[in-house]
Coordinates of C-alpha atoms and ligand atoms in Angstrom, one line a residue:
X5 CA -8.5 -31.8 -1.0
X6 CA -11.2 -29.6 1.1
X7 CA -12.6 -27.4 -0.9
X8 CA -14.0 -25.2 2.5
X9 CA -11.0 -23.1 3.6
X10 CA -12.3 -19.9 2.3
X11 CA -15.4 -20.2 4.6
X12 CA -13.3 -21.7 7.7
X13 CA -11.0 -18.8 7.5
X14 CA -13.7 -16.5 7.9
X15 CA -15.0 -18.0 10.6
X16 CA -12.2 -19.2 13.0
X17 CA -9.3 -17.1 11.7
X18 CA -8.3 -13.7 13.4
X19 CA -6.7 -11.8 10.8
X20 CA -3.9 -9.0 11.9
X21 CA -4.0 -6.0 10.8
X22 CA -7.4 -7.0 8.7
X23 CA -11.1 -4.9 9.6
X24 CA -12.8 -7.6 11.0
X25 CA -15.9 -7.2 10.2
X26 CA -14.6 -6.8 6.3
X27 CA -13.5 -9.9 6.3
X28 CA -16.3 -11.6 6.6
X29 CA -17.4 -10.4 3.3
X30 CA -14.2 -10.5 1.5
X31 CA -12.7 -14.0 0.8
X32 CA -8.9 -14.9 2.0
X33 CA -5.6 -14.4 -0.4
X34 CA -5.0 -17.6 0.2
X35 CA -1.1 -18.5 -0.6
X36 CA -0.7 -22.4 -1.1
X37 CA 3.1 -22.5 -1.9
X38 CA 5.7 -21.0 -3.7
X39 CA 9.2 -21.2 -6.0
X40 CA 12.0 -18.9 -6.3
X41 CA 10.5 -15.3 -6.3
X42 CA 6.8 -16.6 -7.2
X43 CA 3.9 -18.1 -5.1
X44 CA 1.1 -19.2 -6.2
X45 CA -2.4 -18.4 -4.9
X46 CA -5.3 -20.8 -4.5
X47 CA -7.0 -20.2 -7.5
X48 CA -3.9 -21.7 -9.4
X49 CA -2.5 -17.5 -10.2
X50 CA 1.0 -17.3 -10.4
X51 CA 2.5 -14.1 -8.5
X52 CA 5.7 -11.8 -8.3
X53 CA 5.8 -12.0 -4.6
X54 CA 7.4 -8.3 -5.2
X55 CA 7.4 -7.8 -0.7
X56 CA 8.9 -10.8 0.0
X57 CA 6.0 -11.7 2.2
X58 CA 6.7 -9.0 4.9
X59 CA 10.3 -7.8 3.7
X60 CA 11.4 -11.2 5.0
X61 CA 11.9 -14.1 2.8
X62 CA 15.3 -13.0 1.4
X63 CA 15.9 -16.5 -0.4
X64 CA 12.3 -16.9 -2.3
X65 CA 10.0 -19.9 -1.3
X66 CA 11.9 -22.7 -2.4
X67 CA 15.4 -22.9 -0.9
X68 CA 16.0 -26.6 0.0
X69 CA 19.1 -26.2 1.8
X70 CA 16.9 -24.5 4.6
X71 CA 14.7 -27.3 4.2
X72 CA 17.7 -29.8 5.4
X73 CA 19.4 -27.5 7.3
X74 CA 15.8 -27.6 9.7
X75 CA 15.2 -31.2 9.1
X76 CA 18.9 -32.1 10.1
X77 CA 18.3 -30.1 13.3
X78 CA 15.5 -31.6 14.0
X79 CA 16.4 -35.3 13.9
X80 CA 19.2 -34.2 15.9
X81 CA 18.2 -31.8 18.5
X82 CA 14.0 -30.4 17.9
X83 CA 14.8 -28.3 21.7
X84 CA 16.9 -27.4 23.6
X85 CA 17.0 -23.6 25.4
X86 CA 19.6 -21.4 26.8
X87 CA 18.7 -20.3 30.3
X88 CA 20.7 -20.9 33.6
X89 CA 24.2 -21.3 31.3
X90 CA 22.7 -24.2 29.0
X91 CA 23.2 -23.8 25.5
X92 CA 23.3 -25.3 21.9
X93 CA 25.6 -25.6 19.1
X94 CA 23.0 -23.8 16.7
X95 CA 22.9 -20.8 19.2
X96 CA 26.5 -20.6 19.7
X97 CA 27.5 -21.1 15.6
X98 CA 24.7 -18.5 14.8
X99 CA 25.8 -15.8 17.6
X100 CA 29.3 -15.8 16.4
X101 CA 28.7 -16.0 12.8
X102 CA 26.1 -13.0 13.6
X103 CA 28.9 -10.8 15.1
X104 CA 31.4 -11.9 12.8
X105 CA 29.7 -10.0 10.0
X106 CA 28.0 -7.1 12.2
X107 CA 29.8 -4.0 12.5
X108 CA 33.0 -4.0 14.2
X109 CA 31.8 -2.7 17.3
X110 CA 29.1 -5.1 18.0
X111 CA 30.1 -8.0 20.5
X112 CA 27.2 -9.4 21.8
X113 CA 24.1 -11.5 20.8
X114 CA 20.9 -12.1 22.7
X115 CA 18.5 -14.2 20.3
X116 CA 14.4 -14.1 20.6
X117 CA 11.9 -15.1 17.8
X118 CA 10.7 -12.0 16.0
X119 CA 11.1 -8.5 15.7
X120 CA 9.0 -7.2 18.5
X121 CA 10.6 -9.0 20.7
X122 CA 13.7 -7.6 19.3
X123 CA 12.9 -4.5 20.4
X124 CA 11.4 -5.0 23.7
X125 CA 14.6 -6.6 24.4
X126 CA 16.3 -3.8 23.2
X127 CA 14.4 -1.5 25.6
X128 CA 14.9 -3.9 28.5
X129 CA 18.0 -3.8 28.0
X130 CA 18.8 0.1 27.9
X131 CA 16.6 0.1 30.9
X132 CA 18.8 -2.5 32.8
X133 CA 21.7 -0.7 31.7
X134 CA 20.8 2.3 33.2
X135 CA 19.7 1.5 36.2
X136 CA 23.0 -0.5 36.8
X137 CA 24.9 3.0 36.1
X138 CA 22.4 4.3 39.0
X139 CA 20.6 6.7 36.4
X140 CA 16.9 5.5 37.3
X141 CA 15.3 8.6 35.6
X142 CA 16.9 7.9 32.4
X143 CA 14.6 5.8 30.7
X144 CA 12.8 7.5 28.0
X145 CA 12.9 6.4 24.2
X146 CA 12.7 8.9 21.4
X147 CA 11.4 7.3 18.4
X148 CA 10.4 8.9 15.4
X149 CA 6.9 9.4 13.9
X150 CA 5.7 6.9 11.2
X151 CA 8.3 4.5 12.7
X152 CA 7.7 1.0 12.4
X153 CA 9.2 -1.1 15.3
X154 CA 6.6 -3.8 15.8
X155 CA 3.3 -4.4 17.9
X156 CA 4.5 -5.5 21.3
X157 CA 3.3 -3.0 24.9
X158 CA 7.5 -1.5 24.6
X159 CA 7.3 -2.2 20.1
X160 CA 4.1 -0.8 19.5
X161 CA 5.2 1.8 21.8
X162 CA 7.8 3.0 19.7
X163 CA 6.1 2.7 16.5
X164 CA 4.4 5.7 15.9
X165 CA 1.7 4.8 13.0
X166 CA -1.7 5.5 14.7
X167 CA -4.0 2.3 13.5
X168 CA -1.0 0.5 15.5
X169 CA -1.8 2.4 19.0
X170 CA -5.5 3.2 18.3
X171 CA -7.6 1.3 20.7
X172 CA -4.8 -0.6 22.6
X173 CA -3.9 2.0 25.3
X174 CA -0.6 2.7 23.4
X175 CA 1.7 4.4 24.1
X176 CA 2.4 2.6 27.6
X177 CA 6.0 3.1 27.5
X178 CA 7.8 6.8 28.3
X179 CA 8.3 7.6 24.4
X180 CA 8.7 10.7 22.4
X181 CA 8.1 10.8 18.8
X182 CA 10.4 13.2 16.8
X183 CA 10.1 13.9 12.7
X184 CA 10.1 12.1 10.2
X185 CA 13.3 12.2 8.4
X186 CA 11.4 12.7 4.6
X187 CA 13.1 15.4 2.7
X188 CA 10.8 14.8 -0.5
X189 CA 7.7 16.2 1.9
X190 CA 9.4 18.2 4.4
X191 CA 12.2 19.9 2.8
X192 CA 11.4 23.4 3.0
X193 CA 12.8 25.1 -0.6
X194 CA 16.0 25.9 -1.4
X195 CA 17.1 23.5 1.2
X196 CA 19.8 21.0 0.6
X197 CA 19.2 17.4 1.7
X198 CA 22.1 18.1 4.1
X199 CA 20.7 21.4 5.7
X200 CA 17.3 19.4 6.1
X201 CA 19.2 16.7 8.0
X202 CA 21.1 19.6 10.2
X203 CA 17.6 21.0 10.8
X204 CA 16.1 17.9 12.0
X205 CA 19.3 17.4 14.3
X206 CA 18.4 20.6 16.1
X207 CA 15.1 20.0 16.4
X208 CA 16.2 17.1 18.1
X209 CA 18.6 18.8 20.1
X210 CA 15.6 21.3 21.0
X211 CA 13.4 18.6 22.4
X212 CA 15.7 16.6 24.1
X213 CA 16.6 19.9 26.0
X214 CA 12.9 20.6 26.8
X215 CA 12.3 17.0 28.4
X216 CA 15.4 17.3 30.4
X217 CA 18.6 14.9 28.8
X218 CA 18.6 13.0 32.3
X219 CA 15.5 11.2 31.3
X220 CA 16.2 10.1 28.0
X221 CA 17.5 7.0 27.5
X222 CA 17.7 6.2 23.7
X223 CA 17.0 6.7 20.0
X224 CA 15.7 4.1 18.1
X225 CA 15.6 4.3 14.4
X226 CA 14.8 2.4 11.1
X227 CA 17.9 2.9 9.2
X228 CA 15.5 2.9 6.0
X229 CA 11.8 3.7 8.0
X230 CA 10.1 -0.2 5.9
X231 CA 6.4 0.0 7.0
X232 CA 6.3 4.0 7.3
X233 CA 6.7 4.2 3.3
X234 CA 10.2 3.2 2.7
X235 CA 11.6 6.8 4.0
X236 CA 15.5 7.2 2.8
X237 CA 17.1 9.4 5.7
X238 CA 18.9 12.7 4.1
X239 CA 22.5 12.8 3.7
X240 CA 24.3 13.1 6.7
X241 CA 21.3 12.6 9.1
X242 CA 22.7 9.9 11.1
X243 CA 26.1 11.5 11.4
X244 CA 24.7 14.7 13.1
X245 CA 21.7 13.2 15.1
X246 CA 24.3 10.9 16.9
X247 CA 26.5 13.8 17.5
X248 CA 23.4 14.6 19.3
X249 CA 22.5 11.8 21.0
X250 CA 26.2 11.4 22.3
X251 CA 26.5 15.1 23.8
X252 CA 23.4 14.2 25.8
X253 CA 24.7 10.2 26.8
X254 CA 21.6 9.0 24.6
X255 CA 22.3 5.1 23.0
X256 CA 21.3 4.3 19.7
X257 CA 19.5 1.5 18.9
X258 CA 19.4 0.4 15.1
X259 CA 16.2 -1.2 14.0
X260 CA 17.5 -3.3 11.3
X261 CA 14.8 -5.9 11.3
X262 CA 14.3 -4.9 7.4
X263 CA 17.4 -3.3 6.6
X264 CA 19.6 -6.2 8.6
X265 CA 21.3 -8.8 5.9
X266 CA 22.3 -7.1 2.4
X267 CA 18.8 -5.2 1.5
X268 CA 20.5 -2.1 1.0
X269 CA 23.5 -3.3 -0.3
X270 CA 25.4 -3.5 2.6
X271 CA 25.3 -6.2 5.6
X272 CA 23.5 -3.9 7.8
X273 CA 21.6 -0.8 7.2
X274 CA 23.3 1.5 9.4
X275 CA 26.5 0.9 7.3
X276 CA 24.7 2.2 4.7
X277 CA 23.6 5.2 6.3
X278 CA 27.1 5.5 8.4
X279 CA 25.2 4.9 11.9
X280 CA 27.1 3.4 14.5
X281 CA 24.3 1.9 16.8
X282 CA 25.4 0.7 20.9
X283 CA 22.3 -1.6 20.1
X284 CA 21.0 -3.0 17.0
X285 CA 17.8 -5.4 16.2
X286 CA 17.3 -7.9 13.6
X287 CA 14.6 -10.9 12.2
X288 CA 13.1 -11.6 9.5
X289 CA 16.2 -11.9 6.5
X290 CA 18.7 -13.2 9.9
X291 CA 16.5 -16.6 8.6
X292 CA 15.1 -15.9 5.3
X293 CA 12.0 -16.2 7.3
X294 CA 12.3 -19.5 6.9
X295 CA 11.3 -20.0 10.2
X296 CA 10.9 -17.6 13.3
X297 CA 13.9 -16.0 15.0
X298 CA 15.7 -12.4 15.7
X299 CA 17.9 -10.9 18.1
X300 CA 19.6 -8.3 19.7
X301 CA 23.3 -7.2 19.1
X302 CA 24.9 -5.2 21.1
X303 CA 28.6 -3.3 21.9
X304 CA 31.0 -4.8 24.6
X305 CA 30.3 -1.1 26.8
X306 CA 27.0 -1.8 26.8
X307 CA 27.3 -5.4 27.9
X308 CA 30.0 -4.6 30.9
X309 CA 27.4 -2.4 32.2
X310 CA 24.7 -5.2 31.7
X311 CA 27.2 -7.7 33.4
X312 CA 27.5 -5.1 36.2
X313 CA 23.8 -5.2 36.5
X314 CA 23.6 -8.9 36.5
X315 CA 25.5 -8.8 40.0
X316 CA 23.6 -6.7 41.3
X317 CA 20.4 -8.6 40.4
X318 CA 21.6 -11.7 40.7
X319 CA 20.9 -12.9 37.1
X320 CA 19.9 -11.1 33.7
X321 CA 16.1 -12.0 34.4
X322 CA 15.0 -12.1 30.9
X323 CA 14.3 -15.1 28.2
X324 CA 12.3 -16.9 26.2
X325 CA 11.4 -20.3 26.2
X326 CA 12.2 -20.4 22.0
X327 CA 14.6 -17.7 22.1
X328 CA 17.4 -19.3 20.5
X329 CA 15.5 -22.1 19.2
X330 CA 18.2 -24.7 17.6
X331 CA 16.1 -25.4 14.6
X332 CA 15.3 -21.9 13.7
X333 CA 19.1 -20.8 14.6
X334 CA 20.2 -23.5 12.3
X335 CA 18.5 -22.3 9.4
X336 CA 19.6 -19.3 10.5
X337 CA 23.3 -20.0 10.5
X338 CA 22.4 -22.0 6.8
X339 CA 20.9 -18.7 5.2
X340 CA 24.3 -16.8 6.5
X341 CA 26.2 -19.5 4.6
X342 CA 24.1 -19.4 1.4
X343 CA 24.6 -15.0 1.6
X344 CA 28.4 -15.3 2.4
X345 CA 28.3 -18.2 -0.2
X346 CA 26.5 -16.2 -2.7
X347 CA 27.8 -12.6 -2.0
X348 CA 24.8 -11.6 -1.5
X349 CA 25.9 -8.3 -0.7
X350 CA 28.2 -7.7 -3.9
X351 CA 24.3 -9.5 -6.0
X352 CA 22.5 -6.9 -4.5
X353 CA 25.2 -4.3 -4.9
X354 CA 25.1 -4.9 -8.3
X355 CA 20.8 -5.2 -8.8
X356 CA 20.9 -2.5 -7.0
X357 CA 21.2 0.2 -10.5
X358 CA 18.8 -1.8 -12.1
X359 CA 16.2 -1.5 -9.3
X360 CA 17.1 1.9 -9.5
X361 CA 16.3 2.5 -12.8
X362 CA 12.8 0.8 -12.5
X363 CA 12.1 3.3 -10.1
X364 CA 13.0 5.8 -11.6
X365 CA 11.5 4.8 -15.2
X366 CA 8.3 4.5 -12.8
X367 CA 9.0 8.3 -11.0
X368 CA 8.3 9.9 -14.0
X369 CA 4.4 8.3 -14.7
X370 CA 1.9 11.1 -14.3
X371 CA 0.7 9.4 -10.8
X372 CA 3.9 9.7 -8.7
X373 CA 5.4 12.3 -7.1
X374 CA 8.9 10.7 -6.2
X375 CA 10.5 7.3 -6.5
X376 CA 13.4 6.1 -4.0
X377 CA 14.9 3.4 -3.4
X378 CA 18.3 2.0 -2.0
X379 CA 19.7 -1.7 -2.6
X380 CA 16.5 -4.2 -3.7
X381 CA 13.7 -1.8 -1.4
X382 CA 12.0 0.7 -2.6
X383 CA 8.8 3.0 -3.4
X384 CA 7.0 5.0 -5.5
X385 CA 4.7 7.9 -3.4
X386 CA 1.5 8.7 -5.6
X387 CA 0.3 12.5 -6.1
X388 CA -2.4 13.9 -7.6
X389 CA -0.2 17.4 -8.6
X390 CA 3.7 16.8 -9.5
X391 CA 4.2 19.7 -9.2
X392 CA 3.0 21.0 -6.1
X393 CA 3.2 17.6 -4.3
X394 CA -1.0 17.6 -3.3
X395 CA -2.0 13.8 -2.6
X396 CA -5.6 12.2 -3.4
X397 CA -7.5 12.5 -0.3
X398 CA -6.7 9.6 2.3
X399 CA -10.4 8.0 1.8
X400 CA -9.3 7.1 -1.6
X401 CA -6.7 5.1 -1.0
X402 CA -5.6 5.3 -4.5
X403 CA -2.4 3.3 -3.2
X404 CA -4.4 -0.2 -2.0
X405 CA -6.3 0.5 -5.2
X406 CA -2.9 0.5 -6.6
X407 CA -2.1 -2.9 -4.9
X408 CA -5.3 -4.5 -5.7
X409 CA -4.5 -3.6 -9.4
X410 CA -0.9 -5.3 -9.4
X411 CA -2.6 -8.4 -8.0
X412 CA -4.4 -8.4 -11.0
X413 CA -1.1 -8.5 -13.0
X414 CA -0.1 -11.2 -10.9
X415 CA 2.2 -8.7 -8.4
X416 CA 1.8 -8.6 -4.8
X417 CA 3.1 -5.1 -3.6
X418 CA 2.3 -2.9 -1.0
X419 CA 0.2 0.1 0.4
X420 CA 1.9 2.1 3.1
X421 CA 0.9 5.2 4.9
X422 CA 1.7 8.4 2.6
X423 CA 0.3 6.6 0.0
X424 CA 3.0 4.9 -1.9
X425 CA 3.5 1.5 -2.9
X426 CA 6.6 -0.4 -1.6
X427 CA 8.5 -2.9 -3.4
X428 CA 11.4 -5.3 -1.1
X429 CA 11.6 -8.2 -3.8
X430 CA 13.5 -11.3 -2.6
X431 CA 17.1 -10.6 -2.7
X432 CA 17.5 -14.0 -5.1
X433 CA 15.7 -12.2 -8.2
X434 CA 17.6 -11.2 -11.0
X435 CA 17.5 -8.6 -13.3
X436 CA 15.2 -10.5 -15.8
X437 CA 13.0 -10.6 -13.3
X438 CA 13.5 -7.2 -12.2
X439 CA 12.2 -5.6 -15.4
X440 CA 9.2 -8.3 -15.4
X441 CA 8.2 -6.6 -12.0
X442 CA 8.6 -3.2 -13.0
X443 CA 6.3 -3.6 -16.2
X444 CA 3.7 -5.4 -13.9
X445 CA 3.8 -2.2 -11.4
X446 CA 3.5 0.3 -14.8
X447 CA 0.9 -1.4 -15.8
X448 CA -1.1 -1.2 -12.5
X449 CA -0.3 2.4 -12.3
X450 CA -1.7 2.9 -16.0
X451 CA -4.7 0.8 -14.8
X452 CA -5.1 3.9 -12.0
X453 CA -4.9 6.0 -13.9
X454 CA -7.3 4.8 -16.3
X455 CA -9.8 4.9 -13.3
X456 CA -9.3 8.2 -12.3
X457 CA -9.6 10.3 -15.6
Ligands
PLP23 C1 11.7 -2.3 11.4 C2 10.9 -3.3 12.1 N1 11.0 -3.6 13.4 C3 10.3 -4.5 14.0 C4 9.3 -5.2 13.4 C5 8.5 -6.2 14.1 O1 8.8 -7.5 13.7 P1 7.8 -8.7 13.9 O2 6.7 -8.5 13.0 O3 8.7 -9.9 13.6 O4 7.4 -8.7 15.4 C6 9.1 -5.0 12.0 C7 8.1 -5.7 11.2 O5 7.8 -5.4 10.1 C8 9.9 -4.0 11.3 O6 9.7 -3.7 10.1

């Protein structure tokens, strides 16, 4: 085996979301495979993989029925696409097993490869509709800040995490960023979580007035904000910021790229969180990420419209050359199987409490200031005061120090902006494994703290 891949990394490989000039001095996590909930890294360490990867790979690292389900596929059929009316049997099994367990009033599927594509589809599409119901000023989005909605000119629009804009020229989309729905920091006292939900709809309400509801187009939301820091929405936000949004003739788009396929312990996200979305996106979990592939759902009103707009046009001038792709839709419809299968929603369902208590065993060590979590996803936020909520200052980044700890306990977890550390465990571990994690994460905190005192 070559023995050079650290050094070749550095030099040919251009690390996302990596400094580069850091890497040059700091050798490659290098993951060389991987079993059940563990992979291992090249120095033979055996890890928790406690994020799934990136809050994607639902069935672990070692699911052979996705292995044959691609290999089948691609003995069979390795291409095929779907423009100008062609189509495949993957495509067509996985749209209609993809609206057969979507909410009720979701009828339609367009399928990309990731979830930034997802959404820029999304967009397109609200823009398309729009203009076929002869409103050409309403295009705006309203997203929210600290959203996550991927890295794409309309996706990394929408997002609204600086180091994602910084230095690309983004926002290049007509956006507005509104709060962040996180009761925990902006609460104000006394308040109920439901009066900090009402508050945030009239804010809404307020801004949506000041830019003139003609221009606004749609509200795109997390239903659980993943990349922002795990942010639960307060009771009842979703119920009165659609009211909302549907006084003013505003679609809602549900990012369920994490949330989509049982992480909360529902199908879907906005179920959860009793959203009823006109358009919804998913990825990641739609394969088990076993290999690349998302798509867009979306309600039989908005699709009329589209169809309307497809006369007028011509065609629906949009599409990938992989969207669709029969070996990623086939392990696609496969990991749908293995979650109807395996009730995946009921296993999760019933984790859920134990994850819960982790959490909350965890929210009462002197370094965090509150733990949430919903389903198998969750977080802890670190504070330097419990009581009055003041965090360590940003330049610490006591929460990577936090991560780089766990890794030392053989845990991969993750950082996010606010300074907590996220947790989205494949949904295939079990409680066993559960507690295993949690005692790994305590005794990276302790570790923390050690460093600090
Ligand atoms: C909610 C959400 N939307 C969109 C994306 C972008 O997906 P991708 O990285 O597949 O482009 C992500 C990625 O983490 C996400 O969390």
């Amino acid at each position: 085996m070559r023995n050079s891949y650290v050094e070749s990394d550095k030099q040919y490989v251009l690390h996302p979301y990596t400094n580069l000039r850091t890497h040059q001095t700091v050798d490659p996590f290098i993951i060389t495979h991987g079993e059940g909930i563990y992979v291992w890294d090249d120095k033979g360490n055996k890890l928790i993989e406690g994020m799934s990867g990136l809050w994607c790979a639902s069935l672990g690292f070692s699911e052979q029925r996705l292995t044959e389900a691609a290999t089948k596929q691609m003995q069979k059929l390795p291409y095929s696409h779907l423009f100008s009316h062609r189509s495949t049997e993957p495509a067509i099994e996985l749209s209609e097993k993809m609206i057969s367990i979507a909410p009720d009033n979701m009828a339609r599927v367009f399928l990309v490869n990731s979830g930034s594509e997802a959404v820029d589809m999304a967009i397109k599409m609200v823009w398309y509709y729009n203009n076929a119901l002869e409103r050409p000023r309403k295009k705006k989005i309203i997203a929210r800040k600290r959203a996550y909605h991927g890295i794409t000119v309309a996706a990394g629009s929408l997002t609204g995490l600086p180091y994602v804009q910084d230095g690309f020229d983004l926002p290049a989309i007509p956006v507005m960023h509104t709060a962040t729905p996180h009761y925990y920091r902006e609460g104000l006292p006394g308040e109920t979580e439901e009066d900090y939900a009402t508050r945030l709809a009239s804010i809404l309400e307020e801004e949506i007035l000041a830019e003139d509801p003609d221009t606004i187009a749609a509200f795109i939301a997390e239903p659980i904000m993943g990349a922002g820091g795990v942010i639960i929405p307060p009771v009842g936000y979703f119920e009165k910021i659609q009211a909302v949004l549907r006084k003013y003739d505003i679609l809602l788009i549900c990012d369920e790229v994490i949330c989509g396929f049982a992480r909360t312990g529902e199908m879907f996200g906005s179920t959860t969180f009793n959203a009823e979305p006109d358009l919804m996106t998913v990825a990641k979990q739609l394969s088990s990420a076993y290999l690349p592939i998302g798509g867009v759902m979306l309600t039989e009103a908005v699709y009329e419209v589209m169809e309307k707009g497809s006369d007028q046009h011509g065609m629906f001038g949009s599409g990938n050359t992989y969207g669709g792709h029969p070996v990623a839709a086939a392990v696609a419809v496969e990991t749908l199987n293995i979650y109807e299968e395996r009730d995946i929603v009921n296993h999760v369902k019933g984790l859920s409490g134990h994850f819960q208590q982790g959490i909350e065993r965890l929210a009462g060590h002197p370094l965090v200031g509150q733990g949430r979590s919903s389903g198998l996803i969750g977080a802890l936020e670190i504070v330097r005061n419990k009581e009055t909520k003041v965090q360590y200052p940003v330049a610490d980044k006591v929460a990577a120090q936090i991560a780089n700890f766990a890794r030392d306990h053989n845990l991969i977890l993750r950082p996010t902006p606010g300074d907590s550390v996220a947790l989205c465990p494949p949904l295939i571990i079990n409680e066993k494994e559960l507690t295993l994690m949690f005692d790994r994460l305590e005794a990276s905190l302790n570790d923390m703290q050690q460093q600090l005192d």
